[in-house]
Every structure is written in C-alpha cells, then in structure tokens.
XYZ file of N, CA, C and O in Angstrom:
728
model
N 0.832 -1.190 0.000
C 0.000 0.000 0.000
C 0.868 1.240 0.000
O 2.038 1.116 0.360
N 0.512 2.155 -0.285
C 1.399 3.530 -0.989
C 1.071 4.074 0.450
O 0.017 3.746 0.996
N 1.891 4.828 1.003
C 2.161 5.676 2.013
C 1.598 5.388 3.514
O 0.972 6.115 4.285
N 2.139 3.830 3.650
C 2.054 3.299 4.918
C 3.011 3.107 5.662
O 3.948 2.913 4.887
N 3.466 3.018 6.913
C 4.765 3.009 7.461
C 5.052 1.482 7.936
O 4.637 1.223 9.065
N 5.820 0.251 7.109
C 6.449 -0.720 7.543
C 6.442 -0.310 9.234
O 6.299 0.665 9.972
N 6.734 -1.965 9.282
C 7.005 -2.229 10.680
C 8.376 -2.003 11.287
O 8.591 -1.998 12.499
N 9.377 -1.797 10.243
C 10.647 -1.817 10.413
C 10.768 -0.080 11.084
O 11.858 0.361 11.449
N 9.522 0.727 11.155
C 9.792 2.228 11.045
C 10.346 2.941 9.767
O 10.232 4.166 9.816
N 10.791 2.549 8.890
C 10.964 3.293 7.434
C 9.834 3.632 6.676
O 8.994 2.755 6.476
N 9.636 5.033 6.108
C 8.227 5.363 5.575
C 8.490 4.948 3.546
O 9.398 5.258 2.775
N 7.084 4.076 3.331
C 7.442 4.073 2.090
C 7.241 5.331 0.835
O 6.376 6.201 0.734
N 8.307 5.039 0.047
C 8.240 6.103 -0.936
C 6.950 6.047 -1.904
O 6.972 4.878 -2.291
N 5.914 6.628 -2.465
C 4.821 6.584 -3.266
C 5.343 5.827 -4.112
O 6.562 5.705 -3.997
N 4.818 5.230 -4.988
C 5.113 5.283 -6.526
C 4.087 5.226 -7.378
O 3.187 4.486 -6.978
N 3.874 5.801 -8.532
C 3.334 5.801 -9.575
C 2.941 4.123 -10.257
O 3.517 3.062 -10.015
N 1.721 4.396 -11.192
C 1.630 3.477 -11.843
C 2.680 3.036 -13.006
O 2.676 1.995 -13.663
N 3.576 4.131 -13.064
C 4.390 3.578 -14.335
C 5.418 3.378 -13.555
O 6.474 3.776 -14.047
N 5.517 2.782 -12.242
C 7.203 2.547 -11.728
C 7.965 3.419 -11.335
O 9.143 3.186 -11.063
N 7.254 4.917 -11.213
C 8.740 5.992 -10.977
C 8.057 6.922 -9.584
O 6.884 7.191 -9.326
N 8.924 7.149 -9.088
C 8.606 8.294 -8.230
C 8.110 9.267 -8.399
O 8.977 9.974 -8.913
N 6.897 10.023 -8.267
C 6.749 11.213 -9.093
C 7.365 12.469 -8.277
O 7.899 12.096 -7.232
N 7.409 13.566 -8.450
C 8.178 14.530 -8.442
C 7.571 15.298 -7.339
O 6.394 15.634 -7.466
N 8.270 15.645 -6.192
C 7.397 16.550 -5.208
C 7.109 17.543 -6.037
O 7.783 17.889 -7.007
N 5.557 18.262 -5.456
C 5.025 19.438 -6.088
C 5.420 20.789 -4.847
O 4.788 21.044 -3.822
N 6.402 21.334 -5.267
C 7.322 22.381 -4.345
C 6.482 24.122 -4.469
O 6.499 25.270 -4.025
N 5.938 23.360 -5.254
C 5.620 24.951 -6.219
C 4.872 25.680 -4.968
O 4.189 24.920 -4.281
N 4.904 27.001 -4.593
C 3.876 27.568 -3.815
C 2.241 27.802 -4.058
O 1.684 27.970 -5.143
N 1.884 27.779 -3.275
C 0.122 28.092 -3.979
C 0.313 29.285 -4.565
O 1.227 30.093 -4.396
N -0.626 29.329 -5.269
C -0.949 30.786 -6.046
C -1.910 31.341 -5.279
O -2.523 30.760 -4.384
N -2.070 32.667 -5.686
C -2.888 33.328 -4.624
C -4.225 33.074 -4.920
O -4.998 33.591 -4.114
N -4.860 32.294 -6.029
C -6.035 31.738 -6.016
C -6.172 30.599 -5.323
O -7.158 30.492 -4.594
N -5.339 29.660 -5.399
C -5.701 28.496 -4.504
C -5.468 28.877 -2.926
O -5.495 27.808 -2.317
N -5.262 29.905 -2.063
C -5.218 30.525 -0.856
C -6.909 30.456 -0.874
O -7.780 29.737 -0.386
N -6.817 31.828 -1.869
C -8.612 31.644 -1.018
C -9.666 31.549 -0.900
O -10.016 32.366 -1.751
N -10.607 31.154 -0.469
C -11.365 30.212 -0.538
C -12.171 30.597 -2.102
O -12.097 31.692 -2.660
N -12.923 29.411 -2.600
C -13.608 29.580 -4.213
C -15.235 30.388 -3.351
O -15.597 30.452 -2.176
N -15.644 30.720 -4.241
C -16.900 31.493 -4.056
C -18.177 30.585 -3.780
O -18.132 29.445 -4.243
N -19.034 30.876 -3.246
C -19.991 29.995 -2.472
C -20.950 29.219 -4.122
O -21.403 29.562 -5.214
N -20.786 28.080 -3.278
C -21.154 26.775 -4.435
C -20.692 26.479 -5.858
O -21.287 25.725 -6.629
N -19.084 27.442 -6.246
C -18.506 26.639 -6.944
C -16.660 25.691 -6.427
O -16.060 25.618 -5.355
N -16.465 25.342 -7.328
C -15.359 24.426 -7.076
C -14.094 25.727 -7.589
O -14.369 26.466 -8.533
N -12.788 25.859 -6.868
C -11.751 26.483 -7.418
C -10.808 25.738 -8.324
O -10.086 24.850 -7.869
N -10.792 26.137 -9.822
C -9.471 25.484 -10.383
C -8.296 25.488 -10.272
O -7.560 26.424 -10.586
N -8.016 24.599 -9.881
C -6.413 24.630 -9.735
C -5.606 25.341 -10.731
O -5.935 25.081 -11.889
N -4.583 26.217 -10.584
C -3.976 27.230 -11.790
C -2.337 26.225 -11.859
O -1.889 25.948 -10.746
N -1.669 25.817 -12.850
C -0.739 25.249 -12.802
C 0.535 26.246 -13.642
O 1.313 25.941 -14.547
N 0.284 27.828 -12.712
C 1.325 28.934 -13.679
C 2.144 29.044 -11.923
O 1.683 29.000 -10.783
N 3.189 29.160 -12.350
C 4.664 29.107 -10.799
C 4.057 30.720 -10.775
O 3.790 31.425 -11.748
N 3.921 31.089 -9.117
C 3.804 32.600 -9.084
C 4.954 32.256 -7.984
O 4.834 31.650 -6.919
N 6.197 32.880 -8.630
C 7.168 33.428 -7.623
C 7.538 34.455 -7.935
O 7.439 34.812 -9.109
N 8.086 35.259 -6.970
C 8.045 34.781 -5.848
C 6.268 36.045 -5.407
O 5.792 37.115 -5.786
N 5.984 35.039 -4.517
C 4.413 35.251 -4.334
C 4.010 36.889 -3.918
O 4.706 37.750 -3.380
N 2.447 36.935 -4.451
C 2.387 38.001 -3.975
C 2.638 38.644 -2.482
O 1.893 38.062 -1.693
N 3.271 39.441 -1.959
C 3.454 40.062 -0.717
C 4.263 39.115 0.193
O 4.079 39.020 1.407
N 5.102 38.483 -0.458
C 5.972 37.829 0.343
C 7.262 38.533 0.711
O 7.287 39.657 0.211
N 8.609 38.172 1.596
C 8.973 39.106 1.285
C 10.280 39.281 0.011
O 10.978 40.292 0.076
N 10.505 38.406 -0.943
C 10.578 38.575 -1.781
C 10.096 39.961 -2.338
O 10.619 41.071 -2.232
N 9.046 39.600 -2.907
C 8.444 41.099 -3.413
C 8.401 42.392 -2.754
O 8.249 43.453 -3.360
N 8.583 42.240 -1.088
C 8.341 43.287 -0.441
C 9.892 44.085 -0.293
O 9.986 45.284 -0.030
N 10.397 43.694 -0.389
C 12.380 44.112 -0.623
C 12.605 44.119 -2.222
O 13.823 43.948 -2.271
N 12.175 44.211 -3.530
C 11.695 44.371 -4.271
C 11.520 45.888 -5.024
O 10.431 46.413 -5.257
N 12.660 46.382 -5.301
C 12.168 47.926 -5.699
C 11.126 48.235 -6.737
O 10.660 49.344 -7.002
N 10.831 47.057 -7.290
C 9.361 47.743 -8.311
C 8.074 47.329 -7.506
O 7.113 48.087 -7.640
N 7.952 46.471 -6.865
C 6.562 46.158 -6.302
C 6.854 46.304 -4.903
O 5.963 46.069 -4.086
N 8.045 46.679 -4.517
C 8.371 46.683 -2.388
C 7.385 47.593 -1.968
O 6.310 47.860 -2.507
N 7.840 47.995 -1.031
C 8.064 49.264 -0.195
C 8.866 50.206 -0.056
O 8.804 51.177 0.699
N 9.924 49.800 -1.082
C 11.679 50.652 -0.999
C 11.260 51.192 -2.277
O 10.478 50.626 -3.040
N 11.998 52.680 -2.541
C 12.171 53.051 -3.109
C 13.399 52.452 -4.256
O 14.131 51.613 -3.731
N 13.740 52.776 -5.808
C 14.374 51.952 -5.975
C 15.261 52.287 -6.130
O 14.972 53.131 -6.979
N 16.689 52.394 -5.971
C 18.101 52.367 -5.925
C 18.688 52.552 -7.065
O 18.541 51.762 -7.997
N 19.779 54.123 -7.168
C 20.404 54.296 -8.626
C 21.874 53.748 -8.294
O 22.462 54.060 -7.258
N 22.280 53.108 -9.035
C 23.763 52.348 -9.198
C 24.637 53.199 -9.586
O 24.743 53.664 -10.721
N 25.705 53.574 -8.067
C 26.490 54.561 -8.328
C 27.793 53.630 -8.866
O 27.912 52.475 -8.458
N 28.744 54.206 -9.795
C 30.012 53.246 -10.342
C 31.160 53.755 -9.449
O 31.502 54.931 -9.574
N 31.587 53.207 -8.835
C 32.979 53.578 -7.982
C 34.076 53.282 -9.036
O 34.185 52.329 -9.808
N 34.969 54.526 -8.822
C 36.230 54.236 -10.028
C 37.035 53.403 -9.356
O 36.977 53.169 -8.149
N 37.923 52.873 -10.274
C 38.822 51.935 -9.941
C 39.839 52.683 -8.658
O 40.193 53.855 -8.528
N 40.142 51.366 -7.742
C 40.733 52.460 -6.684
C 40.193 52.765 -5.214
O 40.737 52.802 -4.111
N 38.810 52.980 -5.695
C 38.036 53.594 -4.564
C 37.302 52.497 -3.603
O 37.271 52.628 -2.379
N 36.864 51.682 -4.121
C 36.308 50.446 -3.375
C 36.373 50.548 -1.719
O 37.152 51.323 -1.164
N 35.419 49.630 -0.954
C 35.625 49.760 0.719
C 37.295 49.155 1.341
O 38.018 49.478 2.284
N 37.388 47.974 0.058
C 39.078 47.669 0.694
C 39.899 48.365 0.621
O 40.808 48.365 1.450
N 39.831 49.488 -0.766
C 40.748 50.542 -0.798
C 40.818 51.214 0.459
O 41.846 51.402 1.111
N 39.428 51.633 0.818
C 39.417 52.467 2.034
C 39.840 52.397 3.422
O 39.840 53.271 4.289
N 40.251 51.009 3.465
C 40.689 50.172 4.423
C 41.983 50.372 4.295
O 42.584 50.823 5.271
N 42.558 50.142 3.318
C 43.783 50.125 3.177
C 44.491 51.546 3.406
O 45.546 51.698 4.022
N 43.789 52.484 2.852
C 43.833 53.842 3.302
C 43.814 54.061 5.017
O 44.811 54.051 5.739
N 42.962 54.180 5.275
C 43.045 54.252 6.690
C 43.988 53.361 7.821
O 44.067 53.544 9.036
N 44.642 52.372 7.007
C 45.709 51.769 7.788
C 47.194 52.143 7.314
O 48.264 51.578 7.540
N 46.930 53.125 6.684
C 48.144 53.310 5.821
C 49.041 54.561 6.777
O 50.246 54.796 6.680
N 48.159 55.166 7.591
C 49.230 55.866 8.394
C 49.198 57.576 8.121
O 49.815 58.461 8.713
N 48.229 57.662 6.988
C 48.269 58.799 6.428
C 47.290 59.280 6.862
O 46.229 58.669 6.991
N 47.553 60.891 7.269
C 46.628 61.890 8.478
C 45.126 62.221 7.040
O 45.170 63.078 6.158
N 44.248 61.440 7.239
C 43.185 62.047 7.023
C 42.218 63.215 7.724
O 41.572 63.759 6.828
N 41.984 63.637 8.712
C 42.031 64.330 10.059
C 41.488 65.862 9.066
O 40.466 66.426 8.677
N 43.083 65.995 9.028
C 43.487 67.747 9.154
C 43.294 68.497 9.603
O 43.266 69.599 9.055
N 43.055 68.302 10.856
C 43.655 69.134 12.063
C 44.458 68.187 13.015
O 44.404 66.958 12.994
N 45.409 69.166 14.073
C 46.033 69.192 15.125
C 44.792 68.403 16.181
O 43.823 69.024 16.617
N 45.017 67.170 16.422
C 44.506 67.333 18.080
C 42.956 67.163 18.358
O 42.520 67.393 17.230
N 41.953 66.930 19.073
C 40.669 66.426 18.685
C 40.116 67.756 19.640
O 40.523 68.078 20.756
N 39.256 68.284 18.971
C 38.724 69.578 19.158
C 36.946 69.515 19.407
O 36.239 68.627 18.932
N 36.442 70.658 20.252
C 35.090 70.638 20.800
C 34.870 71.599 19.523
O 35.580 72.577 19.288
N 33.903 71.223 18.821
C 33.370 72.047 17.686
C 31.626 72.467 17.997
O 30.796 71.646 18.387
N 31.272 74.296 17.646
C 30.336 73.877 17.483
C 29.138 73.718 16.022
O 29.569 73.780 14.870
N 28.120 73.579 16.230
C 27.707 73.558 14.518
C 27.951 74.761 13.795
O 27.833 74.473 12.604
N 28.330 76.379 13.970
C 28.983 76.635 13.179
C 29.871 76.363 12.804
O 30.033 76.226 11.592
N 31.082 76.118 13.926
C 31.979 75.381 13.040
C 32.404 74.782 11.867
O 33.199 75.043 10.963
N 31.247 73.459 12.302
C 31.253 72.787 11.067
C 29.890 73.343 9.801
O 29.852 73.129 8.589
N 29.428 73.696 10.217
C 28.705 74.918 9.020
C 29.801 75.204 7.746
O 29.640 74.814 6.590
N 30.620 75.761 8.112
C 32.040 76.141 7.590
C 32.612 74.816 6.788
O 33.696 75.024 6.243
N 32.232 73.889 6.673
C 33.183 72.728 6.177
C 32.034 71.496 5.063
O 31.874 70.276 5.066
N 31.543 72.469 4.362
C 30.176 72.437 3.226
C 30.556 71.941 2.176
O 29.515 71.782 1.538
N 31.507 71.537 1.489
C 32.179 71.686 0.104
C 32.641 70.550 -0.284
O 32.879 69.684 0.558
N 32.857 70.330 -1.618
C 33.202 68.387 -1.723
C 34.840 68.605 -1.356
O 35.468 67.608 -1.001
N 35.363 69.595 -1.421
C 37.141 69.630 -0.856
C 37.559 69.844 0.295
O 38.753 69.833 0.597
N 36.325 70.133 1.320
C 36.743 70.620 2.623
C 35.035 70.236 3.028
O 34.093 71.024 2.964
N 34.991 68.804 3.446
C 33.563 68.426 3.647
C 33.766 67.660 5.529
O 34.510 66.701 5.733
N 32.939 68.350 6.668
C 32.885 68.081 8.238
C 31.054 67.577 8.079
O 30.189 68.069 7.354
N 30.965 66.482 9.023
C 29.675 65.861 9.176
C 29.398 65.451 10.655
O 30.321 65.079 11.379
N 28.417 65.508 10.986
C 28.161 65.436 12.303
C 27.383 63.745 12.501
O 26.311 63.532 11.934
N 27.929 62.853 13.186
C 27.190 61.903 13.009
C 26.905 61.811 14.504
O 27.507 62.662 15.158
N 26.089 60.937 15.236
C 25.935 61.359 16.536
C 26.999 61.912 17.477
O 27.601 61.284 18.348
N 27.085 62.800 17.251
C 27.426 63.991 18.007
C 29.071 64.106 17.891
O 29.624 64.849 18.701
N 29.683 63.571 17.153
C 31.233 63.018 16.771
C 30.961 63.902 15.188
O 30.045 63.698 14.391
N 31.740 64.602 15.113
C 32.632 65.361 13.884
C 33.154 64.822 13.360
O 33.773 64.084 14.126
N 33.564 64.486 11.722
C 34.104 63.570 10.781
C 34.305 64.615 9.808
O 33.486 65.259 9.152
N 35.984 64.660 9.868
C 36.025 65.234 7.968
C 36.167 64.165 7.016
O 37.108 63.415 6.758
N 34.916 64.288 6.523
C 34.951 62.841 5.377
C 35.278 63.658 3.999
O 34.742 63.198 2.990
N 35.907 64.548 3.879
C 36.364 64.784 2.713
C 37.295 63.802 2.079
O 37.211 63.852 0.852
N 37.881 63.206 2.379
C 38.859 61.927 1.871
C 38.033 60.779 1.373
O 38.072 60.390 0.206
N 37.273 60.245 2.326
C 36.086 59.421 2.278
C 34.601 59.633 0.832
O 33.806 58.759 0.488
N 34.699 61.025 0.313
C 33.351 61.192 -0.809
C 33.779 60.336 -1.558
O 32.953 59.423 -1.520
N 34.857 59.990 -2.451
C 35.081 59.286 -3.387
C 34.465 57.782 -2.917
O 33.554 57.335 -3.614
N 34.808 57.190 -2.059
C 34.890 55.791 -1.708
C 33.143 55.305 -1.103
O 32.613 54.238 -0.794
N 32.777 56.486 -1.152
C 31.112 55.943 -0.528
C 30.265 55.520 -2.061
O 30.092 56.083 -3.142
N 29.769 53.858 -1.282
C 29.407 53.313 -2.282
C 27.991 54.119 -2.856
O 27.552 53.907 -3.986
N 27.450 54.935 -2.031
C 26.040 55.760 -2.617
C 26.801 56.802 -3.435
O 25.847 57.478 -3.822
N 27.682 57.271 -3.856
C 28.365 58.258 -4.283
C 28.567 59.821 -3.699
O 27.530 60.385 -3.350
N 29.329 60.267 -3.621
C 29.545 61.857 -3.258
C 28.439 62.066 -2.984
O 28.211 61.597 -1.869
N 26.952 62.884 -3.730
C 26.009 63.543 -3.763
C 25.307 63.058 -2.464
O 24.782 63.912 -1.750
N 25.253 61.593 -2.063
C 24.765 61.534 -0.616
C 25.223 62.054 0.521
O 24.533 62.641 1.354
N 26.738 61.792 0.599
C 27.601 62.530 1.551
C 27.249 63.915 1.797
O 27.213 64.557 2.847
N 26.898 64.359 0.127
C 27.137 66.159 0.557
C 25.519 66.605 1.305
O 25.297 67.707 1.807
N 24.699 65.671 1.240
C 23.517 66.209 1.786
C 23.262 66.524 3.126
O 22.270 67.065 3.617
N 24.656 65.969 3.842
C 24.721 66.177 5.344
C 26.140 67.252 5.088
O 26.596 67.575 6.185
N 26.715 67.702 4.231
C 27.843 68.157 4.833
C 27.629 69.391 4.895
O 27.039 70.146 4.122
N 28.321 69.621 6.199
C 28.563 70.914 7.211
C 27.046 70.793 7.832
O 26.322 71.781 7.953
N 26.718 69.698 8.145
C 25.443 69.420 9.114
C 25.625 68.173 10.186
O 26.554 67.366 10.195
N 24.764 68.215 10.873
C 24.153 66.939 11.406
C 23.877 65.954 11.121
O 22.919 65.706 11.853
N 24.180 64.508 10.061
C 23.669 64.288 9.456
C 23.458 62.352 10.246
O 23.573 61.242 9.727
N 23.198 62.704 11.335
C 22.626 61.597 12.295
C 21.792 61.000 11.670
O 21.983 59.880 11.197
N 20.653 61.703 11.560
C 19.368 60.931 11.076
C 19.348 60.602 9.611
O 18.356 59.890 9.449
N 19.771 60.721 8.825
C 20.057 60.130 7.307
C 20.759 59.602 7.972
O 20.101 59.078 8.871
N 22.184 59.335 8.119
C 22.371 58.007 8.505
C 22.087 56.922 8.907
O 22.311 55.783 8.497
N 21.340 57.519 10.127
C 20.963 56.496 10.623
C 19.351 55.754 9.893
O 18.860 54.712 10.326
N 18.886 56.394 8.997
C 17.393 56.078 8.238
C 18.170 55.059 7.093
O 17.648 54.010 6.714
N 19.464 55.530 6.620
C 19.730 54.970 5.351
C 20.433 53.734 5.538
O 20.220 52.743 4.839
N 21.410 53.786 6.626
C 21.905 52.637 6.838
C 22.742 52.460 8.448
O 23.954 52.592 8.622
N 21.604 52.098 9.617
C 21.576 52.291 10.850
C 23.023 51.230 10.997
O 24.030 51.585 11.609
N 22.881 49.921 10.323
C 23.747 49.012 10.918
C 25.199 49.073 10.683
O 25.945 48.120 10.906
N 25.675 50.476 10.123
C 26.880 50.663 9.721
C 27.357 51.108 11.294
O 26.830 51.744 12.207
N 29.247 50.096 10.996
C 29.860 50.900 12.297
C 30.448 51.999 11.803
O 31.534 51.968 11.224
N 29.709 53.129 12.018
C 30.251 54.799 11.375
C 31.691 55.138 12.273
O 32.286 56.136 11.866
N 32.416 54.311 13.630
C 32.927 54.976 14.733
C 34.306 53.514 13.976
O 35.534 53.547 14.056
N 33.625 52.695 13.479
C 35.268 52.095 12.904
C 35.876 53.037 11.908
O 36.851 53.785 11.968
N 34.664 52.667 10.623
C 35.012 53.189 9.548
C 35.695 54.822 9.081
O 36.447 55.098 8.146
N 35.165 55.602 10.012
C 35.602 57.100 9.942
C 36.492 57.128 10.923
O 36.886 58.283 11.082
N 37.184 56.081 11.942
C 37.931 56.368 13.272
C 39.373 57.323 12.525
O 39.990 58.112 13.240
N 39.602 57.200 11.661
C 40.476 58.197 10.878
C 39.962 59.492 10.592
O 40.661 60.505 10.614
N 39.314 59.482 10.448
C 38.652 61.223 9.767
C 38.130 61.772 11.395
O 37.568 62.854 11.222
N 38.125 61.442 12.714
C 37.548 62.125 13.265
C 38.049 62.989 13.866
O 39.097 62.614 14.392
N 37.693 64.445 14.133
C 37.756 65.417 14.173
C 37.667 65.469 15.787
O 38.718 65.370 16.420
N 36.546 65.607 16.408
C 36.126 66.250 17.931
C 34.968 65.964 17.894
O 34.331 65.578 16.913
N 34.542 66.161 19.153
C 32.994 66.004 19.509
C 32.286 67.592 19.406
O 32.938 68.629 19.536
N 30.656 67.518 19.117
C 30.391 68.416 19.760
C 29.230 69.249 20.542
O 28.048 68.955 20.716
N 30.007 70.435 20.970
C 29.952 70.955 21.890
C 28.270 71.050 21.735
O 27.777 71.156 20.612
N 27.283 70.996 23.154
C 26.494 70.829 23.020
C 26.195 72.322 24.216
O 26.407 72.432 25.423
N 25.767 73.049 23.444
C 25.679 74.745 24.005
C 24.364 74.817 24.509
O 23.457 74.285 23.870
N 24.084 75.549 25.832
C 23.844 75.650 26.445
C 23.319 76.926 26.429
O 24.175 77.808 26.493
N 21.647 77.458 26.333
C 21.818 78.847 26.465
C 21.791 79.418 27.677
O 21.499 78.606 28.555
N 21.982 80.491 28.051
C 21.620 80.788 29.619
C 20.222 82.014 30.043
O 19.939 82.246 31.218
C-alpha cells in the first residue's frame, strides 16, 4: 500500500503506476488556490509558478513592487572600493586635518560644506569625510547632503547598521559641543 509506514519504522516512498517516483510538487500556492472559491462553486487549480508570491517578502524588498524606493547604481572608479578604504586608513596617512581632537560647534562645522573641505556630524562626533566622498558606495552627492550638518538621522534612516565609529575612526575630528543657552 502507498504511504504506509512498515514495521521496520521506514516510511514508504509513493510510486506511480508507471514505476517511478513522481516529483514533489514544491511549487507555492498561487494566490487563487489561498482563497477560498466562491460559495457553491469548485476552485481550479492554476498550474502557472507565481514566484516569488504576492506580498511575500521577496516582493516586499523588491524595488518595483516593495516598499523601498528603488536604488540608482552609483560606479565607484577603480581604486576607490571599501578595501581601498581600508587600506587607506591603515596606511598611516593623516586624514584628520587638524592638530589634536577639538570641541566644535555647529557653526563650526557649518564652515566645512564643500566636496574639498567636507565636516559631518554623526551622533554627536565630527568627521572630515572629505577623503572618504570618493569611496562611498552611494556616491559623493549623498555625503554632501549632510555636509557641514548633522547628518545623524540620514544616517541612521539609510543605513543604521553601519559601524560609522570604525570606519571614519580616521577622519575624526572632535565632539560636539552641546551649548547651552543661559
């Protein structure tokens, strides 16, 4: 008998009338066979693959049917890549430019706006990522939308799980100063 369990505990495999195993059916339901057919008829079975299914999350990470907006493909020149940047920052060479780690306040860095002389505020830590525009895989134009600002919250909206305190531990500048009126 087809799909009874011997006494030995081993479950038997089906088989077909022509001798062969037939093929598990892996396929997901379609979103018609989910739900239910309409009162007093029968639902046909649809035999078209819907992958990946509607509102799964496949589709939902998905820039044409997600929730995300969809993503322009910036080209990093040769050179610039995250290992480059690595390699850079172990290389010994003062990305910084300044003397010494300094209490800044947002004018300060107000002052440091420009893709050649670019200061960013990420929680509450100062970064001259001017060295760094080239090598960000979103390209320059994201960088500059925080520069000579605050730019905590884009960061942290665009990509929270970055360690910003490894990766910039070269470019950082000072903390800052959190003023006080009287």
């Amino acid at each position: 008998m087809l799909g009874t369990q011997p006494p030995d505990g081993t479950v038997d495999t089906p088989i077909n009338q022509a001798g062969s195993i037939p093929p598990n059916d892996v396929r997901p339901p379609n979103d018609d066979s989910v739900r239910p057919a309409p009162a007093g008829q029968a639902r046909a079975q649809s035999s078209t693959f819907n992958f990946p299914m509607r509102n799964s999350p496949q589709m939902l990470s998905a820039p044409t049917g997600g929730l995300q907006r969809p993503r322009k493909k910036v080209y990093i020149k040769p050179g610039f890549s995250q290992m480059d940047w690595m390699r850079l920052t172990t290389s010994g060479e003062d990305l910084r430019g300044v003397e010494g780690l300094q209490m800044l306040t947002m004018e300060d860095v107000a002052k440091h706006n420009k893709r050649d002389d670019c200061w960013m505020v990420i929680c509450g830590k100062v970064y001259n990522v001017t060295c760094y525009l080239d090598f960000h895989p979103g390209g320059r134009g994201q960088l500059m939308r925080a520069a000579g600002k605050d730019g905590t919250k884009l960061f942290l909206e665009t990509h929270s799980w970055v360690n910003f305190d490894a990766m910039l531990k070269e470019c950082f500048v000072g903390l800052l100063a959190n003023r006080q009126v009287a």
